[in-house]
Amino acid sequence: MGGMWRLRLRVMRVSDTIRLRPHPSLLSRGLIAAIAFLGPVFLVLYYLTAPEGPWLFIVYLQVAASLLIGIAVSRYFGTAIWVDANGISERGFFRRKTRFDASQVGSVVFVITLYSSLPQGAPQLFICGHEGHQLVRMRGRFWPLAAMDTVMNTLNAPLVRLPQPMTSKEIHGQYPGIGYWFERRPVLAVLLFVVSSVIGGAISILVAELVGPLPGD
């Protein structure tokens, strides 16, 4: 009898957990963009390589691109946030599932963020630890406003609604613990991108020199 009672409690706790999904339009927009870009590219490559060129290599490339798209679709369906009164869990697109207990949540910050490409702004929700560092982030570009409302209403944590829209720079100035490192240090991020691009270009040139000219050149 006691075992059945414990099992019933466990089922109730699982059923109380709410699973939140990102915008459904993200998948359709991503697939349309991939097809619109890759379709013409592969058509041109097949036209240039058939019938006597290395068309088989292009087939391998297309298969690899299709596999990558399949992996991306699978990752999209795996992306979710789970929330209940006991805490919040997140599985991002590139990350494993992480869990934060309610005792680890210090505050929940809601703000309308202004972007140059989106003058009217987009909502953002930050679930922060007791020292102000970011635990989970929900951006309006990826998560519906209703999902943010669910998190705010479910987590028993102090809620901060910033009354005025703010730029990313203003948000990071007021809350230095939230956001990604490249958002807080944009100059360093650009510098690292330039350096990595130069290194990648140098490696490509070196490989081309080692391989030598293609047959027929």
Coordinates of C-alpha atoms in Angstrom, one line a residue:
M1 CA 0.0 0.0 0.0
G2 CA 2.8 2.4 0.9
G3 CA 4.6 1.6 -2.4
M4 CA 1.4 2.3 -4.4
W5 CA 1.0 5.7 -2.6
R6 CA 4.6 6.7 -3.4
L7 CA 4.1 5.7 -7.0
R8 CA 1.0 7.8 -7.2
L9 CA 2.8 10.8 -5.8
R10 CA 5.6 10.4 -8.3
V11 CA 3.1 10.2 -11.2
M12 CA 1.4 13.4 -9.9
R13 CA 4.7 15.2 -9.8
V14 CA 5.6 14.2 -13.3
S15 CA 2.2 15.2 -14.6
D16 CA 2.5 18.6 -13.0
T17 CA 5.7 19.3 -15.0
I18 CA 4.9 21.6 -18.0
R19 CA 6.8 21.1 -21.2
L20 CA 7.3 24.2 -23.3
R21 CA 8.3 24.1 -27.0
P22 CA 9.9 26.9 -29.2
H23 CA 8.1 28.7 -31.9
P24 CA 6.7 26.1 -34.5
S25 CA 7.5 28.5 -37.3
L26 CA 11.3 28.1 -36.6
L27 CA 11.3 24.7 -38.2
S28 CA 9.4 25.7 -41.3
R29 CA 11.5 28.8 -41.8
G30 CA 14.7 26.9 -41.4
L31 CA 13.7 24.2 -43.9
I32 CA 12.6 26.8 -46.4
A33 CA 15.9 28.7 -46.1
A34 CA 17.9 25.5 -46.4
I35 CA 16.1 24.4 -49.5
A36 CA 16.2 27.9 -51.1
F37 CA 20.0 28.0 -50.5
L38 CA 21.1 24.4 -51.2
G39 CA 18.7 23.7 -54.1
P40 CA 20.2 26.1 -56.6
V41 CA 23.7 25.4 -55.4
F42 CA 23.5 21.7 -56.0
L43 CA 21.7 22.2 -59.3
V44 CA 24.6 24.4 -60.5
L45 CA 27.2 21.9 -59.2
Y46 CA 25.5 19.0 -61.0
Y47 CA 25.3 21.0 -64.2
L48 CA 29.0 21.8 -64.0
T49 CA 30.2 18.3 -63.2
A50 CA 27.9 16.0 -65.2
P51 CA 28.4 13.8 -67.1
E52 CA 32.2 13.6 -67.1
G53 CA 33.1 15.6 -64.0
P54 CA 33.3 14.5 -60.3
W55 CA 29.5 14.4 -60.0
L56 CA 29.7 11.5 -57.6
F57 CA 31.5 13.7 -55.1
I58 CA 28.6 16.2 -55.4
V59 CA 26.2 13.4 -54.5
Y60 CA 28.2 12.7 -51.4
L61 CA 28.1 16.4 -50.5
Q62 CA 24.3 16.4 -51.0
V63 CA 23.9 13.3 -48.8
A64 CA 26.1 14.9 -46.1
A65 CA 24.0 18.2 -46.3
S66 CA 20.8 16.2 -46.0
L67 CA 22.1 14.3 -43.0
L68 CA 23.0 17.7 -41.3
I69 CA 19.5 18.9 -42.0
G70 CA 18.0 15.8 -40.5
I71 CA 20.2 16.2 -37.4
A72 CA 19.1 19.8 -37.1
V73 CA 15.4 18.8 -37.3
S74 CA 16.0 16.2 -34.7
R75 CA 17.6 18.7 -32.4
Y76 CA 14.7 21.1 -32.9
F77 CA 12.2 18.5 -31.7
G78 CA 14.4 17.8 -28.7
T79 CA 14.7 21.4 -27.7
A80 CA 12.4 22.2 -24.8
I81 CA 12.0 23.7 -21.3
W82 CA 10.4 21.8 -18.5
V83 CA 9.1 23.8 -15.5
D84 CA 7.2 23.0 -12.3
A85 CA 7.2 24.3 -8.7
N86 CA 10.3 22.3 -7.9
G87 CA 12.5 23.9 -10.6
I88 CA 13.2 24.3 -14.3
S89 CA 15.0 22.2 -16.9
E90 CA 16.3 23.1 -20.3
R91 CA 17.6 21.2 -23.3
G92 CA 19.0 23.7 -25.8
F93 CA 19.7 23.1 -29.5
F94 CA 23.4 22.4 -29.0
R95 CA 23.4 21.4 -25.3
R96 CA 22.4 18.6 -23.1
K97 CA 19.5 18.8 -20.7
T98 CA 20.3 20.8 -17.6
R99 CA 18.3 21.1 -14.4
F100 CA 18.0 23.9 -11.8
D101 CA 16.1 23.3 -8.6
A102 CA 13.8 26.0 -7.3
S103 CA 16.3 26.7 -4.5
Q104 CA 18.9 27.7 -7.1
V105 CA 16.6 30.3 -8.7
G106 CA 17.1 33.8 -7.2
S107 CA 15.0 35.9 -9.5
V108 CA 13.2 36.0 -12.8
V109 CA 13.8 39.1 -15.0
F110 CA 11.4 40.0 -17.9
V111 CA 12.4 42.7 -20.3
I112 CA 11.6 44.0 -23.8
T113 CA 14.9 44.1 -25.7
L114 CA 15.4 46.6 -28.5
Y115 CA 17.3 45.5 -31.7
S116 CA 18.4 47.4 -34.7
S117 CA 16.6 44.9 -36.9
L118 CA 13.5 44.9 -34.7
P119 CA 12.7 48.4 -33.6
Q120 CA 9.6 47.4 -31.7
G121 CA 11.6 45.0 -29.6
A122 CA 11.2 41.4 -28.5
P123 CA 10.6 40.0 -25.1
Q124 CA 13.2 38.1 -23.1
L125 CA 13.1 36.2 -19.9
F126 CA 16.1 35.5 -17.7
I127 CA 16.0 33.0 -14.9
C128 CA 18.9 34.0 -12.6
G129 CA 20.7 32.5 -9.7
H130 CA 21.1 34.2 -6.3
E131 CA 24.2 36.0 -7.4
G132 CA 22.6 37.3 -10.6
H133 CA 24.2 34.9 -13.0
Q134 CA 22.1 33.5 -15.8
L135 CA 20.6 30.0 -15.5
V136 CA 18.1 29.9 -18.3
R137 CA 17.3 32.4 -21.0
M138 CA 14.2 32.6 -23.2
R139 CA 14.3 34.9 -26.2
G140 CA 11.2 36.0 -27.9
R141 CA 12.7 35.1 -31.3
F142 CA 12.6 31.5 -30.2
W143 CA 10.0 31.1 -27.4
P144 CA 6.4 32.3 -27.4
L145 CA 5.3 34.9 -24.9
A146 CA 2.8 32.4 -23.5
A147 CA 5.8 30.1 -22.6
M148 CA 7.5 32.9 -20.7
D149 CA 4.2 33.6 -18.9
T150 CA 4.0 30.0 -17.9
V151 CA 7.6 30.1 -16.4
M152 CA 6.8 33.3 -14.5
N153 CA 3.6 32.0 -13.1
T154 CA 5.1 28.6 -12.2
L155 CA 8.4 29.4 -10.5
N156 CA 8.0 30.7 -7.0
A157 CA 10.8 33.3 -7.4
P158 CA 10.9 37.1 -7.2
L159 CA 9.8 38.5 -10.5
V160 CA 11.3 41.7 -12.0
R161 CA 9.5 43.3 -14.9
L162 CA 11.6 46.1 -16.3
P163 CA 9.1 48.9 -17.2
Q164 CA 10.9 50.3 -20.2
P165 CA 12.4 48.6 -23.3
M166 CA 16.2 48.4 -23.1
T167 CA 19.0 47.7 -25.5
S168 CA 21.3 44.7 -25.0
K169 CA 24.0 47.0 -23.8
E170 CA 21.7 48.6 -21.2
I171 CA 20.6 45.2 -20.0
H172 CA 24.1 43.9 -19.6
G173 CA 25.1 47.1 -17.8
Q174 CA 22.3 46.7 -15.3
Y175 CA 22.6 42.9 -15.0
P176 CA 26.2 42.0 -15.8
G177 CA 25.6 38.3 -15.0
I178 CA 23.2 37.6 -17.8
G179 CA 23.7 37.1 -21.5
Y180 CA 26.5 35.2 -23.3
W181 CA 30.1 36.2 -23.0
F182 CA 30.3 37.4 -26.7
E183 CA 27.3 39.7 -26.0
R184 CA 29.0 41.3 -23.0
R185 CA 32.4 41.6 -24.9
P186 CA 31.5 42.3 -28.5
V187 CA 34.9 43.7 -29.4
L188 CA 36.6 40.5 -28.2
A189 CA 34.1 38.4 -30.1
V190 CA 34.8 40.2 -33.4
L191 CA 38.5 40.0 -32.9
L192 CA 38.3 36.2 -32.3
F193 CA 36.1 35.8 -35.4
V194 CA 38.6 37.7 -37.5
V195 CA 41.6 35.7 -36.2
S196 CA 39.8 32.4 -36.7
S197 CA 38.9 33.4 -40.3
V198 CA 42.5 34.3 -41.0
I199 CA 43.7 31.0 -39.6
G200 CA 41.1 29.1 -41.5
G201 CA 42.0 30.8 -44.8
A202 CA 45.7 30.2 -44.2
I203 CA 45.0 26.5 -43.5
S204 CA 43.0 26.3 -46.7
I205 CA 45.8 27.8 -48.8
L206 CA 48.3 25.4 -47.2
V207 CA 46.2 22.4 -48.0
A208 CA 45.7 23.6 -51.6
E209 CA 49.5 23.9 -51.9
L210 CA 50.1 20.5 -50.5
V211 CA 47.5 18.8 -52.7
G212 CA 48.7 20.5 -55.8
P213 CA 46.8 21.3 -59.0
L214 CA 43.8 19.3 -59.9
P215 CA 44.0 16.8 -62.9
G216 CA 43.6 18.6 -66.2
D217 CA 44.8 22.0 -64.8

